[in-house]
Each structure stands twice: as C-alpha cells, then as structure tokens.
Amino acid sequence: MKRRTLFSIIVVTLVAGCLTLFYGAHSTWTDTQSAHAVQAATKQVDTLFKDSSHQLPAAQLSQEKIDAAKTSLQAARRKITEPEQANQIASAQADLDAAEQMLTVKNAIAQKPIKPSQLKTLTIESQQALAKLAKQKPTFVQIYQKQVARLSDQEAAVNKVASLFSDADFQDPKPGLSRSQVQAALAALKHIDNPQLADQMMPAIATAQQAAADDTSSAEASVSSPTAPSSASSGPQSSTTTSQSTSSASTTSSEFNQSQQESSSSSSSSFAGASSSQG
C-alpha cells in the first residue's frame, strides 16, 4: 500500500514537472515568437522612412511597401504577449499611417493634372494629408507645404477661368464680361507651375476674350445709337433756323430798301416844290 502511494506521488510529481516544463518552454517560445514578430514589423516600418526620426519618407516609398508593412503589423498584433510590445506596435502603426499620408502628398505634387476635377481632388487630398501630419511630422510639412501651395495656386487659376463661364465645359461665357476680368484670369494662368494645364486653358481664355470684346462693342453701339438721331434731327432744325434767319434778313433788307426809296421820292418832291416857288 505504501509502495503504491509512493509510486502515485512520484508519477504525479513527474507529470507536474513535465507539464511545468512544457508550459514554461511553450511560454518562452511564444514570447520569443512574439518578440521576433514585433521586431520584424517595426523594422519593416522603419524602411518606409529616410531617417531614424521618421520625419521624412524614403526615396522609394510606394503603396506596395506600405501594404507589406501593414500585413506585418497585423501579424505581430496577433502575437502580442506583453504591454510593452503593444506600445511598440501602436507607435509603429502611427508611423505607418504617417507614411501613407506622406505618400499621398508626394504623389499629388508629382502629377501635372490637366483636368480641373483631377486638380481639385489632388489639392484637397494633399491639404488634408498635411493637416494630419502637422503635429507628428512637422519637418515633412515644412518642406512640402510650398509644393502643395502650388497645387492650390493652380486650382485658384482654373477657378478664375471657370468664373468667366456659365458652364463647366468653358463653352458659354457669362454675359457682361469685362476685359479686366479676362486679363486677371490670364495673369493667374501665367504664374502656375503647370504649362500643360495653362495651355489647355488658353482656348477658354480666347473664347472669353472674344465674348468680352463683343460685349464691349455692343455697349459702345448702344451708347452711340441715341445720339445719332439727335444729330440728324438737329440738322433740319438748324436748316430751318438758318432759313428763317435768311428770310428775316431778306425781309429786313427789303424794308430797308423800301424805306430808302420812299425817302428819295420825298426828297425829290420837296426839291421840285421849292424850284416851282422860286420861279
């Protein structure tokens, strides 16, 4: 009986020891695997950046590399065993998100959009990306904000051209266009850093210029039209006045001549009477 009890105790002790050894080894192996996964994921995120401070993107940053880093982080997240590892993954995830925003900005400024709708989309996306990076990656924002501003300038120039038209296709100029409005839009186009877009907008500028010239000619014609009849009507009035003046002058001259004749007749009669009395 004692032997059986002793044997049972020995067996239980051995089993417990084996289980302890097994779980200990498994835990160690799990921790090792988790540490390796976290380390691999964070290193892959490091490759997305140019420097150790993660302030600037790698020269060859691409969406494929970002997607690969996402996959590594997801795998490492499932193997986390310690709070410290969770913190490392969270920090790596924040850097990964920042790298994706950086790629958005780089892609936007690298393009030379020729469609107004495409330009508007790129401008909005790049501005939003910079806003998200402002606190986390100030160095990147400082370097790239001027290039994003150029996109904004291009959009503003296109908007100036669009303001000259009633339709989105730049075919129907608004009525009452002035030459100064067209010149302002043209000046904005000349200052953008996208010659292809500027060239594409030139036919619209030509259409607007022609419309402004036509409107100016119509306005000048409408201003001069009321004065023409006035001049024409003043002609007959002037002629009538001249005729009246001439007639009056003729009448006055006739009266003057008649008066002169009557005076001469009176003088002759008086002279004849005087001669008769002397005789």
PDB file of C-alpha atoms in Angstrom:
ATOM      1  CA  MET A   1       0.000   0.000   0.000  1.00  0.00           C
ATOM      2  CA  LYS A   2       2.769   2.329   0.892  1.00  0.00           C
ATOM      3  CA  ARG A   3       4.580   1.445  -2.295  1.00  0.00           C
ATOM      4  CA  ARG A   4       1.521   2.283  -4.395  1.00  0.00           C
ATOM      5  CA  THR A   5       1.081   5.568  -2.633  1.00  0.00           C
ATOM      6  CA  LEU A   6       4.727   6.413  -3.095  1.00  0.00           C
ATOM      7  CA  PHE A   7       4.558   5.405  -6.732  1.00  0.00           C
ATOM      8  CA  SER A   8       1.489   7.583  -7.270  1.00  0.00           C
ATOM      9  CA  ILE A   9       3.204  10.532  -5.676  1.00  0.00           C
ATOM     10  CA  ILE A  10       6.232  10.029  -7.881  1.00  0.00           C
ATOM     11  CA  VAL A  11       4.078   9.789 -11.011  1.00  0.00           C
ATOM     12  CA  VAL A  12       2.099  12.897 -10.130  1.00  0.00           C
ATOM     13  CA  THR A  13       5.283  14.788  -9.397  1.00  0.00           C
ATOM     14  CA  LEU A  14       6.833  13.728 -12.675  1.00  0.00           C
ATOM     15  CA  VAL A  15       3.704  14.665 -14.631  1.00  0.00           C
ATOM     16  CA  ALA A  16       3.505  18.019 -12.905  1.00  0.00           C
ATOM     17  CA  GLY A  17       7.152  18.624 -13.618  1.00  0.00           C
ATOM     18  CA  CYS A  18       6.717  17.711 -17.254  1.00  0.00           C
ATOM     19  CA  LEU A  19       3.698  19.951 -17.574  1.00  0.00           C
ATOM     20  CA  THR A  20       5.524  22.801 -15.909  1.00  0.00           C
ATOM     21  CA  LEU A  21       8.487  22.275 -18.163  1.00  0.00           C
ATOM     22  CA  PHE A  22       6.232  22.081 -21.220  1.00  0.00           C
ATOM     23  CA  TYR A  23       4.254  25.203 -20.423  1.00  0.00           C
ATOM     24  CA  GLY A  24       7.403  27.034 -19.464  1.00  0.00           C
ATOM     25  CA  ALA A  25       9.042  26.101 -22.727  1.00  0.00           C
ATOM     26  CA  HIS A  26       5.893  26.976 -24.641  1.00  0.00           C
ATOM     27  CA  SER A  27       5.645  30.333 -22.918  1.00  0.00           C
ATOM     28  CA  THR A  28       9.271  31.057 -23.659  1.00  0.00           C
ATOM     29  CA  TRP A  29       8.800  30.025 -27.254  1.00  0.00           C
ATOM     30  CA  THR A  30       5.654  32.153 -27.546  1.00  0.00           C
ATOM     31  CA  ASP A  31       7.390  35.162 -26.059  1.00  0.00           C
ATOM     32  CA  THR A  32      10.278  34.667 -28.429  1.00  0.00           C
ATOM     33  CA  GLN A  33       7.970  34.391 -31.424  1.00  0.00           C
ATOM     34  CA  SER A  34       6.060  37.472 -30.321  1.00  0.00           C
ATOM     35  CA  ALA A  35       9.245  39.460 -29.851  1.00  0.00           C
ATOM     36  CA  HIS A  36      10.508  38.399 -33.258  1.00  0.00           C
ATOM     37  CA  ALA A  37       7.210  39.335 -34.919  1.00  0.00           C
ATOM     38  CA  VAL A  38       7.112  42.763 -33.288  1.00  0.00           C
ATOM     39  CA  GLN A  39      10.739  43.402 -34.141  1.00  0.00           C
ATOM     40  CA  ALA A  40      10.234  42.376 -37.767  1.00  0.00           C
ATOM     41  CA  ALA A  41       7.150  44.575 -38.111  1.00  0.00           C
ATOM     42  CA  THR A  42       8.797  47.650 -36.623  1.00  0.00           C
ATOM     43  CA  LYS A  43      11.861  47.174 -38.814  1.00  0.00           C
ATOM     44  CA  GLN A  44       9.653  46.998 -41.878  1.00  0.00           C
ATOM     45  CA  VAL A  45       8.005  50.248 -40.855  1.00  0.00           C
ATOM     46  CA  ASP A  46      11.481  51.760 -40.466  1.00  0.00           C
ATOM     47  CA  THR A  47      12.171  51.096 -44.155  1.00  0.00           C
ATOM     48  CA  LEU A  48       9.361  53.489 -45.084  1.00  0.00           C
ATOM     49  CA  PHE A  49      11.385  56.433 -43.827  1.00  0.00           C
ATOM     50  CA  LYS A  50      14.579  58.153 -44.813  1.00  0.00           C
ATOM     51  CA  ASP A  51      15.911  58.715 -41.301  1.00  0.00           C
ATOM     52  CA  SER A  52      15.642  57.205 -37.846  1.00  0.00           C
ATOM     53  CA  SER A  53      13.436  60.059 -36.627  1.00  0.00           C
ATOM     54  CA  HIS A  54      10.814  59.076 -39.212  1.00  0.00           C
ATOM     55  CA  GLN A  55      10.333  62.709 -40.265  1.00  0.00           C
ATOM     56  CA  LEU A  56      10.945  62.215 -43.983  1.00  0.00           C
ATOM     57  CA  PRO A  57       9.748  59.458 -46.336  1.00  0.00           C
ATOM     58  CA  ALA A  58      12.085  57.018 -48.042  1.00  0.00           C
ATOM     59  CA  ALA A  59      13.039  57.902 -51.594  1.00  0.00           C
ATOM     60  CA  GLN A  60      11.443  54.713 -52.921  1.00  0.00           C
ATOM     61  CA  LEU A  61       8.307  54.869 -50.785  1.00  0.00           C
ATOM     62  CA  SER A  62       5.425  53.103 -52.502  1.00  0.00           C
ATOM     63  CA  GLN A  63       1.970  51.785 -51.752  1.00  0.00           C
ATOM     64  CA  GLU A  64       3.260  48.219 -52.105  1.00  0.00           C
ATOM     65  CA  LYS A  65       5.791  48.753 -49.304  1.00  0.00           C
ATOM     66  CA  ILE A  66       3.138  50.338 -47.121  1.00  0.00           C
ATOM     67  CA  ASP A  67       0.792  47.391 -47.695  1.00  0.00           C
ATOM     68  CA  ALA A  68       3.566  44.933 -46.800  1.00  0.00           C
ATOM     69  CA  ALA A  69       4.229  46.811 -43.560  1.00  0.00           C
ATOM     70  CA  LYS A  70       0.510  46.714 -42.759  1.00  0.00           C
ATOM     71  CA  THR A  71       0.485  42.938 -43.136  1.00  0.00           C
ATOM     72  CA  SER A  72       3.487  42.572 -40.815  1.00  0.00           C
ATOM     73  CA  LEU A  73       1.878  44.772 -38.182  1.00  0.00           C
ATOM     74  CA  GLN A  74      -1.354  42.804 -38.301  1.00  0.00           C
ATOM     75  CA  ALA A  75       0.552  39.543 -37.839  1.00  0.00           C
ATOM     76  CA  ALA A  76       2.590  40.960 -34.962  1.00  0.00           C
ATOM     77  CA  ARG A  77      -0.525  42.331 -33.283  1.00  0.00           C
ATOM     78  CA  ARG A  78      -1.962  38.816 -33.032  1.00  0.00           C
ATOM     79  CA  LYS A  79       1.174  37.592 -31.243  1.00  0.00           C
ATOM     80  CA  ILE A  80       1.483  40.313 -28.626  1.00  0.00           C
ATOM     81  CA  THR A  81       2.120  38.928 -25.133  1.00  0.00           C
ATOM     82  CA  GLU A  82       3.336  41.985 -23.226  1.00  0.00           C
ATOM     83  CA  PRO A  83       2.124  45.581 -22.795  1.00  0.00           C
ATOM     84  CA  GLU A  84       5.466  46.894 -23.998  1.00  0.00           C
ATOM     85  CA  GLN A  85       5.022  45.076 -27.286  1.00  0.00           C
ATOM     86  CA  ALA A  86       1.559  46.588 -27.642  1.00  0.00           C
ATOM     87  CA  ASN A  87       3.073  50.047 -27.219  1.00  0.00           C
ATOM     88  CA  GLN A  88       5.682  49.302 -29.877  1.00  0.00           C
ATOM     89  CA  ILE A  89       3.013  48.170 -32.308  1.00  0.00           C
ATOM     90  CA  ALA A  90       0.904  51.270 -31.605  1.00  0.00           C
ATOM     91  CA  SER A  91       3.878  53.539 -32.286  1.00  0.00           C
ATOM     92  CA  ALA A  92       4.697  51.649 -35.480  1.00  0.00           C
ATOM     93  CA  GLN A  93       1.072  51.923 -36.595  1.00  0.00           C
ATOM     94  CA  ALA A  94       1.141  55.699 -36.128  1.00  0.00           C
ATOM     95  CA  ASP A  95       4.294  55.923 -38.241  1.00  0.00           C
ATOM     96  CA  LEU A  96       2.729  53.691 -40.873  1.00  0.00           C
ATOM     97  CA  ASP A  97      -0.312  55.964 -41.091  1.00  0.00           C
ATOM     98  CA  ALA A  98       2.007  58.961 -41.399  1.00  0.00           C
ATOM     99  CA  ALA A  99       3.939  57.284 -44.204  1.00  0.00           C
ATOM    100  CA  GLU A 100       0.689  56.753 -46.073  1.00  0.00           C
ATOM    101  CA  GLN A 101      -0.173  60.456 -45.750  1.00  0.00           C
ATOM    102  CA  MET A 102       3.317  61.385 -46.931  1.00  0.00           C
ATOM    103  CA  LEU A 103       2.862  59.210 -49.999  1.00  0.00           C
ATOM    104  CA  THR A 104      -0.418  60.984 -50.747  1.00  0.00           C
ATOM    105  CA  VAL A 105       1.362  64.344 -50.719  1.00  0.00           C
ATOM    106  CA  LYS A 106       4.299  63.115 -52.804  1.00  0.00           C
ATOM    107  CA  ASN A 107       2.024  61.582 -55.422  1.00  0.00           C
ATOM    108  CA  ALA A 108      -0.092  64.732 -55.616  1.00  0.00           C
ATOM    109  CA  ILE A 109       2.791  67.127 -56.221  1.00  0.00           C
ATOM    110  CA  ALA A 110       4.482  64.736 -58.661  1.00  0.00           C
ATOM    111  CA  GLN A 111       1.498  64.821 -61.009  1.00  0.00           C
ATOM    112  CA  LYS A 112       0.729  67.501 -63.570  1.00  0.00           C
ATOM    113  CA  PRO A 113      -3.065  67.343 -63.733  1.00  0.00           C
ATOM    114  CA  ILE A 114      -4.727  68.745 -66.838  1.00  0.00           C
ATOM    115  CA  LYS A 115      -8.340  68.226 -65.766  1.00  0.00           C
ATOM    116  CA  PRO A 116      -9.881  70.727 -63.326  1.00  0.00           C
ATOM    117  CA  SER A 117     -11.716  67.953 -61.462  1.00  0.00           C
ATOM    118  CA  GLN A 118      -8.489  65.978 -61.009  1.00  0.00           C
ATOM    119  CA  LEU A 119      -6.657  69.091 -59.847  1.00  0.00           C
ATOM    120  CA  LYS A 120      -9.333  69.814 -57.259  1.00  0.00           C
ATOM    121  CA  THR A 121      -9.154  66.260 -55.893  1.00  0.00           C
ATOM    122  CA  LEU A 122      -5.353  66.304 -55.608  1.00  0.00           C
ATOM    123  CA  THR A 123      -5.386  69.689 -53.904  1.00  0.00           C
ATOM    124  CA  ILE A 124      -7.943  68.623 -51.301  1.00  0.00           C
ATOM    125  CA  GLU A 125      -6.223  65.296 -50.585  1.00  0.00           C
ATOM    126  CA  SER A 126      -2.760  66.834 -50.200  1.00  0.00           C
ATOM    127  CA  GLN A 127      -4.030  69.630 -47.945  1.00  0.00           C
ATOM    128  CA  GLN A 128      -5.847  67.147 -45.720  1.00  0.00           C
ATOM    129  CA  ALA A 129      -2.734  64.953 -45.532  1.00  0.00           C
ATOM    130  CA  LEU A 130      -0.574  67.901 -44.468  1.00  0.00           C
ATOM    131  CA  ALA A 131      -3.104  68.824 -41.802  1.00  0.00           C
ATOM    132  CA  LYS A 132      -2.927  65.307 -40.343  1.00  0.00           C
ATOM    133  CA  LEU A 133       0.889  65.392 -40.337  1.00  0.00           C
ATOM    134  CA  ALA A 134       1.234  68.859 -38.818  1.00  0.00           C
ATOM    135  CA  LYS A 135       1.861  67.711 -35.233  1.00  0.00           C
ATOM    136  CA  GLN A 136       3.501  64.348 -35.815  1.00  0.00           C
ATOM    137  CA  LYS A 137       5.806  65.172 -38.745  1.00  0.00           C
ATOM    138  CA  PRO A 138       6.479  68.948 -38.722  1.00  0.00           C
ATOM    139  CA  THR A 139       9.706  68.620 -40.715  1.00  0.00           C
ATOM    140  CA  PHE A 140       7.887  66.995 -43.613  1.00  0.00           C
ATOM    141  CA  VAL A 141       5.143  69.626 -43.516  1.00  0.00           C
ATOM    142  CA  GLN A 142       7.661  72.461 -43.557  1.00  0.00           C
ATOM    143  CA  ILE A 143       9.420  71.033 -46.618  1.00  0.00           C
ATOM    144  CA  TYR A 144       6.361  70.112 -48.673  1.00  0.00           C
ATOM    145  CA  GLN A 145       3.840  72.832 -47.827  1.00  0.00           C
ATOM    146  CA  LYS A 146       5.139  75.178 -50.546  1.00  0.00           C
ATOM    147  CA  GLN A 147       4.727  72.488 -53.177  1.00  0.00           C
ATOM    148  CA  VAL A 148       1.188  71.811 -52.010  1.00  0.00           C
ATOM    149  CA  ALA A 149       0.560  75.567 -52.170  1.00  0.00           C
ATOM    150  CA  ARG A 150       1.468  75.454 -55.870  1.00  0.00           C
ATOM    151  CA  LEU A 151      -1.362  72.999 -56.391  1.00  0.00           C
ATOM    152  CA  SER A 152      -3.658  75.463 -54.652  1.00  0.00           C
ATOM    153  CA  ASP A 153      -2.434  78.211 -56.985  1.00  0.00           C
ATOM    154  CA  GLN A 154      -3.263  76.048 -59.986  1.00  0.00           C
ATOM    155  CA  GLU A 155      -6.746  75.388 -58.659  1.00  0.00           C
ATOM    156  CA  ALA A 156      -7.256  79.106 -57.997  1.00  0.00           C
ATOM    157  CA  ALA A 157      -6.200  79.932 -61.568  1.00  0.00           C
ATOM    158  CA  VAL A 158      -8.620  77.386 -63.013  1.00  0.00           C
ATOM    159  CA  ASN A 159     -11.368  78.772 -60.783  1.00  0.00           C
ATOM    160  CA  LYS A 160     -10.705  82.248 -62.197  1.00  0.00           C
ATOM    161  CA  VAL A 161     -11.168  80.888 -65.703  1.00  0.00           C
ATOM    162  CA  ALA A 162     -14.282  78.997 -64.609  1.00  0.00           C
ATOM    163  CA  SER A 163     -15.747  82.210 -63.188  1.00  0.00           C
ATOM    164  CA  LEU A 164     -15.861  83.599 -66.736  1.00  0.00           C
ATOM    165  CA  PHE A 165     -18.257  80.889 -67.908  1.00  0.00           C
ATOM    166  CA  SER A 166     -21.754  79.700 -67.160  1.00  0.00           C
ATOM    167  CA  ASP A 167     -20.964  76.033 -67.867  1.00  0.00           C
ATOM    168  CA  ALA A 168     -18.381  73.514 -66.675  1.00  0.00           C
ATOM    169  CA  ASP A 169     -17.038  72.944 -70.205  1.00  0.00           C
ATOM    170  CA  PHE A 170     -15.923  76.570 -70.674  1.00  0.00           C
ATOM    171  CA  GLN A 171     -18.062  76.999 -73.790  1.00  0.00           C
ATOM    172  CA  ASP A 172     -20.669  79.533 -72.669  1.00  0.00           C
ATOM    173  CA  PRO A 173     -19.145  82.847 -71.475  1.00  0.00           C
ATOM    174  CA  LYS A 174     -21.113  84.814 -68.923  1.00  0.00           C
ATOM    175  CA  PRO A 175     -22.825  87.948 -70.237  1.00  0.00           C
ATOM    176  CA  GLY A 176     -21.274  91.294 -69.431  1.00  0.00           C
ATOM    177  CA  LEU A 177     -17.665  90.091 -69.234  1.00  0.00           C
ATOM    178  CA  SER A 178     -15.064  92.823 -68.953  1.00  0.00           C
ATOM    179  CA  ARG A 179     -11.599  92.736 -70.416  1.00  0.00           C
ATOM    180  CA  SER A 180     -10.101  93.225 -66.956  1.00  0.00           C
ATOM    181  CA  GLN A 181     -11.759  90.007 -65.729  1.00  0.00           C
ATOM    182  CA  VAL A 182     -10.300  88.044 -68.625  1.00  0.00           C
ATOM    183  CA  GLN A 183      -6.867  89.603 -68.119  1.00  0.00           C
ATOM    184  CA  ALA A 184      -6.927  88.659 -64.424  1.00  0.00           C
ATOM    185  CA  ALA A 185      -7.634  85.020 -65.303  1.00  0.00           C
ATOM    186  CA  LEU A 186      -4.892  85.047 -67.934  1.00  0.00           C
ATOM    187  CA  ALA A 187      -2.367  86.508 -65.479  1.00  0.00           C
ATOM    188  CA  ALA A 188      -3.201  83.783 -62.941  1.00  0.00           C
ATOM    189  CA  LEU A 189      -2.587  81.081 -65.556  1.00  0.00           C
ATOM    190  CA  LYS A 190       0.790  82.542 -66.492  1.00  0.00           C
ATOM    191  CA  HIS A 191       2.057  82.144 -62.925  1.00  0.00           C
ATOM    192  CA  ILE A 192       1.179  78.471 -62.353  1.00  0.00           C
ATOM    193  CA  ASP A 193       3.777  75.709 -62.388  1.00  0.00           C
ATOM    194  CA  ASN A 194       1.929  73.547 -64.898  1.00  0.00           C
ATOM    195  CA  PRO A 195       2.441  74.598 -68.542  1.00  0.00           C
ATOM    196  CA  GLN A 196       0.219  71.812 -69.881  1.00  0.00           C
ATOM    197  CA  LEU A 197      -2.714  72.963 -67.782  1.00  0.00           C
ATOM    198  CA  ALA A 198      -2.126  76.579 -68.806  1.00  0.00           C
ATOM    199  CA  ASP A 199      -2.044  75.600 -72.488  1.00  0.00           C
ATOM    200  CA  GLN A 200      -5.268  73.659 -72.079  1.00  0.00           C
ATOM    201  CA  MET A 201      -6.982  76.711 -70.593  1.00  0.00           C
ATOM    202  CA  MET A 202      -5.910  79.087 -73.378  1.00  0.00           C
ATOM    203  CA  PRO A 203      -8.802  78.246 -75.759  1.00  0.00           C
ATOM    204  CA  ALA A 204     -11.205  79.114 -72.949  1.00  0.00           C
ATOM    205  CA  ILE A 205      -9.376  82.413 -72.427  1.00  0.00           C
ATOM    206  CA  ALA A 206      -9.653  83.145 -76.162  1.00  0.00           C
ATOM    207  CA  THR A 207     -13.390  82.435 -76.055  1.00  0.00           C
ATOM    208  CA  ALA A 208     -13.817  84.738 -73.061  1.00  0.00           C
ATOM    209  CA  GLN A 209     -11.749  87.477 -74.718  1.00  0.00           C
ATOM    210  CA  GLN A 210     -13.937  87.352 -77.816  1.00  0.00           C
ATOM    211  CA  ALA A 211     -17.084  87.490 -75.701  1.00  0.00           C
ATOM    212  CA  ALA A 212     -15.732  90.469 -73.741  1.00  0.00           C
ATOM    213  CA  ALA A 213     -14.837  92.259 -76.989  1.00  0.00           C
ATOM    214  CA  ASP A 214     -18.308  91.603 -78.412  1.00  0.00           C
ATOM    215  CA  ASP A 215     -19.948  92.859 -75.218  1.00  0.00           C
ATOM    216  CA  THR A 216     -17.797  95.999 -75.312  1.00  0.00           C
ATOM    217  CA  SER A 217     -18.692  96.664 -78.951  1.00  0.00           C
ATOM    218  CA  SER A 218     -22.380  96.166 -78.221  1.00  0.00           C
ATOM    219  CA  ALA A 219     -22.186  98.517 -75.256  1.00  0.00           C
ATOM    220  CA  GLU A 220     -20.431 101.183 -77.320  1.00  0.00           C
ATOM    221  CA  ALA A 221     -23.006 100.823 -80.089  1.00  0.00           C
ATOM    222  CA  SER A 222     -25.893 101.159 -77.643  1.00  0.00           C
ATOM    223  CA  VAL A 223     -24.323 104.281 -76.153  1.00  0.00           C
ATOM    224  CA  SER A 224     -23.720 105.947 -79.535  1.00  0.00           C
ATOM    225  CA  SER A 225     -27.089 104.995 -81.087  1.00  0.00           C
ATOM    226  CA  PRO A 226     -29.295 107.549 -79.183  1.00  0.00           C
ATOM    227  CA  THR A 227     -27.030 110.469 -80.153  1.00  0.00           C
ATOM    228  CA  ALA A 228     -27.206 109.744 -83.884  1.00  0.00           C
ATOM    229  CA  PRO A 229     -30.915 110.581 -84.317  1.00  0.00           C
ATOM    230  CA  SER A 230     -30.374 113.674 -82.201  1.00  0.00           C
ATOM    231  CA  SER A 231     -27.686 114.861 -84.605  1.00  0.00           C
ATOM    232  CA  ALA A 232     -29.850 114.005 -87.575  1.00  0.00           C
ATOM    233  CA  SER A 233     -32.826 115.813 -86.132  1.00  0.00           C
ATOM    234  CA  SER A 234     -30.715 118.822 -85.277  1.00  0.00           C
ATOM    235  CA  GLY A 235     -29.798 119.111 -88.944  1.00  0.00           C
ATOM    236  CA  PRO A 236     -33.286 120.025 -90.157  1.00  0.00           C
ATOM    237  CA  GLN A 237     -33.813 122.258 -87.144  1.00  0.00           C
ATOM    238  CA  SER A 238     -30.595 124.080 -87.900  1.00  0.00           C
ATOM    239  CA  SER A 239     -31.567 124.338 -91.554  1.00  0.00           C
ATOM    240  CA  THR A 240     -34.972 125.691 -90.625  1.00  0.00           C
ATOM    241  CA  THR A 241     -33.415 128.195 -88.276  1.00  0.00           C
ATOM    242  CA  THR A 242     -30.970 129.255 -90.967  1.00  0.00           C
ATOM    243  CA  SER A 243     -33.782 129.617 -93.488  1.00  0.00           C
ATOM    244  CA  GLN A 244     -35.763 131.631 -91.011  1.00  0.00           C
ATOM    245  CA  SER A 245     -32.755 133.805 -90.332  1.00  0.00           C
ATOM    246  CA  THR A 246     -32.159 134.254 -94.060  1.00  0.00           C
ATOM    247  CA  SER A 247     -35.821 135.081 -94.658  1.00  0.00           C
ATOM    248  CA  SER A 248     -35.783 137.539 -91.814  1.00  0.00           C
ATOM    249  CA  ALA A 249     -32.622 139.078 -93.127  1.00  0.00           C
ATOM    250  CA  SER A 250     -34.167 139.346 -96.609  1.00  0.00           C
ATOM    251  CA  THR A 251     -37.305 140.943 -95.185  1.00  0.00           C
ATOM    252  CA  THR A 252     -35.255 143.417 -93.228  1.00  0.00           C
ATOM    253  CA  SER A 253     -33.205 144.225 -96.316  1.00  0.00           C
ATOM    254  CA  SER A 254     -36.362 144.769 -98.399  1.00  0.00           C
ATOM    255  CA  GLU A 255     -37.833 147.003 -95.778  1.00  0.00           C
ATOM    256  CA  PHE A 256     -34.579 148.913 -95.633  1.00  0.00           C
ATOM    257  CA  ASN A 257     -34.533 149.368 -99.436  1.00  0.00           C
ATOM    258  CA  GLN A 258     -38.197 150.405 -99.483  1.00  0.00           C
ATOM    259  CA  SER A 259     -37.511 152.983 -96.805  1.00  0.00           C
ATOM    260  CA  GLN A 260     -34.599 154.302 -98.813  1.00  0.00           C
ATOM    261  CA  GLN A 261     -36.799 154.614-101.938  1.00  0.00           C
ATOM    262  CA  GLU A 262     -39.570 156.446-100.058  1.00  0.00           C
ATOM    263  CA  SER A 263     -37.023 158.832 -98.607  1.00  0.00           C
ATOM    264  CA  SER A 264     -35.631 159.560-102.080  1.00  0.00           C
ATOM    265  CA  SER A 265     -39.118 160.204-103.507  1.00  0.00           C
ATOM    266  CA  SER A 266     -39.935 162.566-100.682  1.00  0.00           C
ATOM    267  CA  SER A 267     -36.724 164.469-101.237  1.00  0.00           C
ATOM    268  CA  SER A 268     -37.409 164.789-104.972  1.00  0.00           C
ATOM    269  CA  SER A 269     -40.915 166.139-104.366  1.00  0.00           C
ATOM    270  CA  SER A 270     -39.658 168.710-101.912  1.00  0.00           C
ATOM    271  CA  PHE A 271     -36.934 169.806-104.306  1.00  0.00           C
ATOM    272  CA  ALA A 272     -39.465 170.177-107.161  1.00  0.00           C
ATOM    273  CA  GLY A 273     -41.802 172.250-104.978  1.00  0.00           C
ATOM    274  CA  ALA A 274     -39.029 174.585-103.982  1.00  0.00           C
ATOM    275  CA  SER A 275     -37.984 175.165-107.592  1.00  0.00           C
ATOM    276  CA  SER A 276     -41.540 175.969-108.610  1.00  0.00           C
ATOM    277  CA  SER A 277     -41.957 178.577-105.896  1.00  0.00           C
ATOM    278  CA  GLN A 278     -38.728 180.279-106.852  1.00  0.00           C
ATOM    279  CA  GLY A 279     -39.838 180.542-110.469  1.00  0.00           C
TER     280      GLY A 279
END
